[in-house]
Amino acid sequence: MFALGLIGVLVRRNIIFILISLEVMLNAAGLAFVVAGARWGQADGQVMFIFILVMAAAEVSVGLALVLRLYHQFKSLDADAASEMRG
Amino acid sequence: MEAVFYLAAAVAVVGTVVALTRLNAVHALLYLIVSLLGVAVVFYVMGAPFVAALEVIVYAGAIMVLFIFVVMMLNLGERATEIERTWLRPGMFIGPGVLAVILIGELVYLLAGTCGQNSAAGMVGPRDVGIALFGPYLIGVELASMLLLGGLVGAYHLGWGRPEAAGTESRHDIRADESRAVAGGDLVRAGADRGAGAP
């Protein structure tokens, strides 16, 4: 699933799909943590999954706010449009 | 148990593949929700019911609501209603519906089969998670709360319209309020989860 998310990030040019792919990658990392925690019967894996969840929530809120600003700026959801950005 | 695990994993992977190959954002979100539910069933099978509940509530609930808000906001236009009419054709619900029915069948099978003997291999309940979370990982909890505060302030700042863009100011304000409210919902929800995880 991590590989799928990585391919999604690399292939798609729509910003919404890039964010979805990031979610998939974070989810895969959390899945690996929980599997490892269940394998050894420890609670640490689930604790790390909760942290990943919190990070994903913060990341997606900021990312979607950025998407809204970018859409108002460029009237497009193409990630290549943002490469003309000048500081 | 093994068959249920592999079936749920297959549903999750298929949902992810289909979600990332859709051309339409809303269809992709439907399949992504199915994929997240499949991952939640995998968690439940592996003896982590607390994390499974968190996955459904936070991922399939809060984060997907954020995505759907943004997708719907970006499609505000004069053609919005006919676009939605084409999106909501009944045929679009067949694929996610079939996968979700598979998952519900698995869940019913699990709940009916293991209600008597509740001894899955490597079962880690919410109590252990809470103890670990507030014992050795207390500094992590504090850092997570600070990260959430930073995300809240950042989303609010980015959602706020520019002062010189007076024409679209009111719409910017509405969007900023919405994004702030949703981000605040995440914050409150994560805090409630932490509170519920306390022994």
Coordinates of C-alpha atoms in Angstrom, one line a residue:
Chain A
M1 CA 0.0 0.0 0.0
F2 CA 2.9 2.3 0.7
A3 CA 4.2 1.6 -2.8
L4 CA 0.8 2.4 -4.2
G5 CA 0.6 5.7 -2.4
L6 CA 4.1 6.6 -3.6
I7 CA 3.2 5.8 -7.2
G8 CA 0.1 7.8 -6.8
V9 CA 2.1 10.8 -5.6
L10 CA 4.5 10.5 -8.5
V11 CA 2.0 9.9 -11.3
R12 CA -1.0 12.0 -10.6
R13 CA -0.9 15.7 -11.3
N14 CA -4.1 16.7 -9.6
I15 CA -3.4 18.1 -6.2
I16 CA -6.4 16.4 -4.6
F17 CA -5.1 13.1 -5.7
I18 CA -1.6 13.9 -4.4
L19 CA -3.1 14.5 -1.0
I20 CA -5.1 11.3 -1.2
S21 CA -1.9 9.4 -2.0
L22 CA -0.2 11.0 1.0
E23 CA -3.1 9.7 3.1
V24 CA -2.6 6.3 1.7
M25 CA 1.1 6.3 2.5
L26 CA 0.5 7.5 6.1
N27 CA -2.1 4.8 6.5
A28 CA 0.3 2.1 5.3
A29 CA 2.9 3.2 7.7
G30 CA 0.4 3.1 10.5
L31 CA -0.7 -0.4 9.4
A32 CA 2.9 -1.5 9.6
F33 CA 3.2 -0.2 13.1
V34 CA 0.0 -1.9 14.3
V35 CA 1.0 -5.2 12.7
A36 CA 4.4 -5.1 14.4
G37 CA 2.7 -4.2 17.7
A38 CA 0.3 -7.1 17.3
R39 CA 3.1 -9.5 16.4
W40 CA 4.9 -8.9 19.6
G41 CA 1.9 -8.1 21.8
Q42 CA 3.0 -4.6 22.7
A43 CA 0.9 -1.5 22.9
D44 CA 3.6 0.7 21.4
G45 CA 2.5 0.1 17.9
Q46 CA -1.0 1.4 18.6
V47 CA 0.5 4.4 20.3
M48 CA 2.5 5.2 17.3
F49 CA -0.5 4.7 15.1
I50 CA -2.4 7.3 17.2
F51 CA 0.5 9.7 16.7
I52 CA 0.4 9.1 12.9
L53 CA -3.3 9.7 13.0
V54 CA -2.9 13.0 14.7
M55 CA -0.1 14.0 12.2
A56 CA -2.3 13.0 9.3
A57 CA -5.2 15.1 10.6
A58 CA -3.0 18.2 11.0
E59 CA -1.3 17.6 7.7
V60 CA -4.5 17.2 5.7
S61 CA -6.1 20.3 7.3
V62 CA -3.2 22.5 6.3
G63 CA -2.8 20.8 3.0
L64 CA -6.4 21.4 2.0
A65 CA -6.3 25.0 3.1
L66 CA -3.2 25.4 0.8
V67 CA -5.2 23.7 -2.0
L68 CA -8.0 26.3 -1.6
R69 CA -5.5 29.2 -1.7
L70 CA -3.8 27.7 -4.7
Y71 CA -7.1 27.2 -6.5
H72 CA -8.1 30.8 -5.9
Q73 CA -4.7 31.9 -7.1
F74 CA -4.4 29.8 -10.2
K75 CA -7.9 28.7 -11.0
S76 CA -6.6 25.2 -11.5
L77 CA -5.8 22.1 -9.6
D78 CA -2.8 21.2 -11.7
A79 CA 0.3 20.9 -9.6
D80 CA 2.5 22.1 -12.5
A81 CA 0.7 25.5 -12.5
A82 CA 2.2 26.1 -9.1
S83 CA 5.8 25.7 -10.4
E84 CA 5.6 29.3 -11.7
M85 CA 5.5 30.5 -8.1
R86 CA 7.9 33.3 -7.3
G87 CA 8.6 34.3 -3.8
Chain B
M1 CA -9.6 -16.0 11.0
E2 CA -6.9 -16.2 8.3
A3 CA -9.4 -16.1 5.5
V4 CA -11.1 -13.1 7.0
F5 CA -7.8 -11.3 7.3
Y6 CA -6.7 -11.9 3.7
L7 CA -10.1 -11.0 2.4
A8 CA -10.1 -7.7 4.3
A9 CA -6.6 -7.0 3.1
A10 CA -7.6 -7.8 -0.5
V11 CA -10.5 -5.4 -0.2
A12 CA -8.3 -2.7 1.2
V13 CA -5.7 -3.1 -1.6
V14 CA -8.3 -3.2 -4.3
G15 CA -10.1 -0.2 -2.9
T16 CA -6.8 1.7 -2.9
V17 CA -5.9 0.8 -6.4
V18 CA -9.3 1.7 -7.8
A19 CA -9.3 4.9 -5.8
L20 CA -6.0 6.1 -7.2
T21 CA -6.9 5.3 -10.8
R22 CA -10.3 7.1 -10.8
L23 CA -10.5 10.3 -12.8
N24 CA -13.2 11.7 -10.7
A25 CA -12.4 12.9 -7.2
V26 CA -15.7 11.9 -5.6
H27 CA -15.5 8.4 -6.9
A28 CA -11.9 8.1 -5.7
L29 CA -13.1 9.3 -2.2
L30 CA -15.8 6.6 -2.2
Y31 CA -13.3 3.9 -2.9
L32 CA -10.8 5.4 -0.5
I33 CA -13.4 5.2 2.3
V34 CA -14.0 1.5 1.5
S35 CA -10.2 1.0 1.6
L36 CA -10.0 2.6 5.0
L37 CA -12.8 0.5 6.3
G38 CA -11.0 -2.6 5.0
V39 CA -7.9 -1.5 6.9
A40 CA -10.1 -1.1 10.0
V41 CA -11.3 -4.6 9.7
V42 CA -7.7 -5.8 9.4
F43 CA -6.9 -4.0 12.6
Y44 CA -9.9 -5.6 14.3
V45 CA -8.8 -9.1 13.2
M46 CA -5.3 -8.5 14.4
G47 CA -6.5 -7.7 17.9
A48 CA -6.5 -4.0 18.0
P49 CA -10.2 -2.9 18.3
F50 CA -9.3 0.5 19.7
V51 CA -7.2 1.4 16.7
A52 CA -9.9 0.0 14.4
A53 CA -12.5 2.3 16.0
L54 CA -10.0 5.3 15.7
E55 CA -9.4 4.5 12.0
V56 CA -13.2 4.6 11.3
I57 CA -13.9 7.7 13.3
V58 CA -10.9 9.9 12.4
Y59 CA -9.9 8.7 9.0
A60 CA -13.1 7.6 7.4
G61 CA -15.0 10.3 9.4
A62 CA -13.1 13.5 9.9
I63 CA -10.5 13.4 7.2
M64 CA -12.8 12.2 4.5
V65 CA -15.3 15.0 5.5
L66 CA -12.5 17.5 5.0
F67 CA -11.7 16.1 1.6
I68 CA -15.3 16.1 0.6
F69 CA -15.8 19.7 1.8
V70 CA -12.9 20.8 -0.4
V71 CA -13.9 18.8 -3.4
M72 CA -17.4 20.2 -3.2
M73 CA -16.2 23.7 -2.6
L74 CA -13.9 23.6 -5.6
N75 CA -16.8 22.6 -7.8
L76 CA -19.1 25.4 -6.9
G77 CA -20.3 26.8 -10.2
E78 CA -23.2 27.1 -12.5
R79 CA -22.8 23.6 -13.7
A80 CA -22.6 22.1 -10.3
T81 CA -26.0 20.5 -10.2
E82 CA -25.6 18.7 -13.5
I83 CA -22.1 17.6 -12.6
E84 CA -23.5 16.1 -9.4
R85 CA -26.3 14.5 -11.3
T86 CA -23.7 12.7 -13.4
W87 CA -21.7 11.8 -10.3
L88 CA -24.6 10.3 -8.4
R89 CA -25.6 7.8 -11.0
P90 CA -26.7 4.6 -9.3
G91 CA -24.1 2.6 -11.2
M92 CA -21.3 4.4 -9.4
F93 CA -22.4 2.9 -6.1
I94 CA -22.1 -0.7 -7.2
G95 CA -18.4 -1.1 -6.8
P96 CA -17.9 0.4 -3.3
G97 CA -21.2 -1.2 -2.3
V98 CA -20.0 -4.7 -3.1
L99 CA -16.8 -4.2 -1.3
A100 CA -18.5 -2.7 1.7
V101 CA -21.0 -5.6 1.8
I102 CA -18.0 -8.0 1.9
L103 CA -16.6 -6.0 4.9
I104 CA -19.9 -6.0 6.7
G105 CA -20.2 -9.7 6.2
E106 CA -16.8 -10.3 7.6
L107 CA -17.6 -8.1 10.6
V108 CA -20.8 -9.9 11.4
Y109 CA -19.0 -13.2 11.0
L110 CA -16.3 -12.1 13.5
L111 CA -18.8 -10.7 16.0
A112 CA -21.0 -13.8 15.8
G113 CA -18.0 -16.2 16.1
T114 CA -15.9 -14.6 18.7
C115 CA -18.4 -13.3 21.2
G116 CA -17.9 -16.3 23.5
Q117 CA -14.1 -16.7 23.4
N118 CA -12.4 -13.3 23.3
S119 CA -8.8 -14.5 23.1
A120 CA -7.3 -13.4 19.8
A121 CA -3.6 -13.8 19.5
G122 CA -1.7 -10.7 20.6
M123 CA -4.9 -8.9 21.8
V124 CA -4.0 -5.4 22.9
G125 CA -7.0 -3.6 24.4
P126 CA -7.6 0.1 24.9
R127 CA -6.5 -0.2 28.5
D128 CA -2.9 -1.2 27.6
V129 CA -2.8 1.5 24.9
G130 CA -4.0 4.2 27.4
I131 CA -1.4 3.1 30.0
A132 CA 1.4 3.2 27.4
L133 CA 0.2 6.5 26.0
F134 CA 0.2 8.3 29.3
G135 CA 3.1 6.5 30.8
P136 CA 6.3 6.5 28.7
Y137 CA 4.8 8.4 25.8
L138 CA 3.5 11.4 27.7
I139 CA 5.9 13.8 25.9
G140 CA 4.7 12.4 22.6
V141 CA 1.1 13.3 23.6
E142 CA 2.2 16.9 24.4
L143 CA 4.0 17.1 21.1
A144 CA 1.0 15.8 19.3
S145 CA -1.2 18.4 21.0
M146 CA 1.3 21.2 19.9
L147 CA 1.3 19.8 16.4
L148 CA -2.5 19.9 16.3
L149 CA -2.5 23.5 17.6
G150 CA 0.0 24.4 14.9
G151 CA -2.2 22.7 12.2
L152 CA -5.2 24.6 13.5
V153 CA -3.5 28.0 13.4
G154 CA -1.9 27.2 10.0
A155 CA -5.2 26.2 8.4
Y156 CA -6.9 29.2 9.9
H157 CA -4.2 31.5 8.6
L158 CA -4.1 30.0 5.1
G159 CA -7.9 30.0 4.9
W160 CA -8.1 33.6 5.7
G161 CA -8.5 35.9 2.7
R162 CA -6.1 38.6 1.8
P163 CA -7.2 42.1 3.1
E164 CA -6.7 43.7 -0.4
A165 CA -8.9 41.1 -2.1
A166 CA -12.0 42.9 -1.1
G167 CA -14.3 41.4 -3.8
T168 CA -14.2 37.8 -2.5
E169 CA -13.7 38.6 1.1
S170 CA -17.0 37.3 2.4
R171 CA -16.6 34.0 0.7
H172 CA -13.1 33.7 2.0
D173 CA -14.3 34.3 5.5
I174 CA -16.9 31.6 5.2
R175 CA -14.3 29.2 4.0
A176 CA -11.9 30.1 6.7
D177 CA -14.6 29.6 9.3
E178 CA -15.5 26.2 7.8
S179 CA -11.9 25.0 7.7
R180 CA -11.3 26.2 11.2
A181 CA -14.4 24.5 12.5
V182 CA -13.4 21.2 10.8
A183 CA -9.9 21.4 12.0
G184 CA -11.1 22.2 15.5
G185 CA -13.4 19.2 15.2
D186 CA -10.3 17.1 14.6
L187 CA -8.6 18.6 17.6
V188 CA -11.5 18.0 19.9
R189 CA -12.0 14.5 18.6
A190 CA -8.3 13.6 19.0
G191 CA -8.4 15.1 22.5
A192 CA -11.5 13.1 23.3
D193 CA -9.8 9.9 22.1
R194 CA -6.9 10.6 24.3
G195 CA -9.2 11.2 27.2
A196 CA -11.1 8.0 26.4
G197 CA -7.8 6.1 26.3
A198 CA -7.0 7.0 29.8
P199 CA -7.4 4.1 32.2

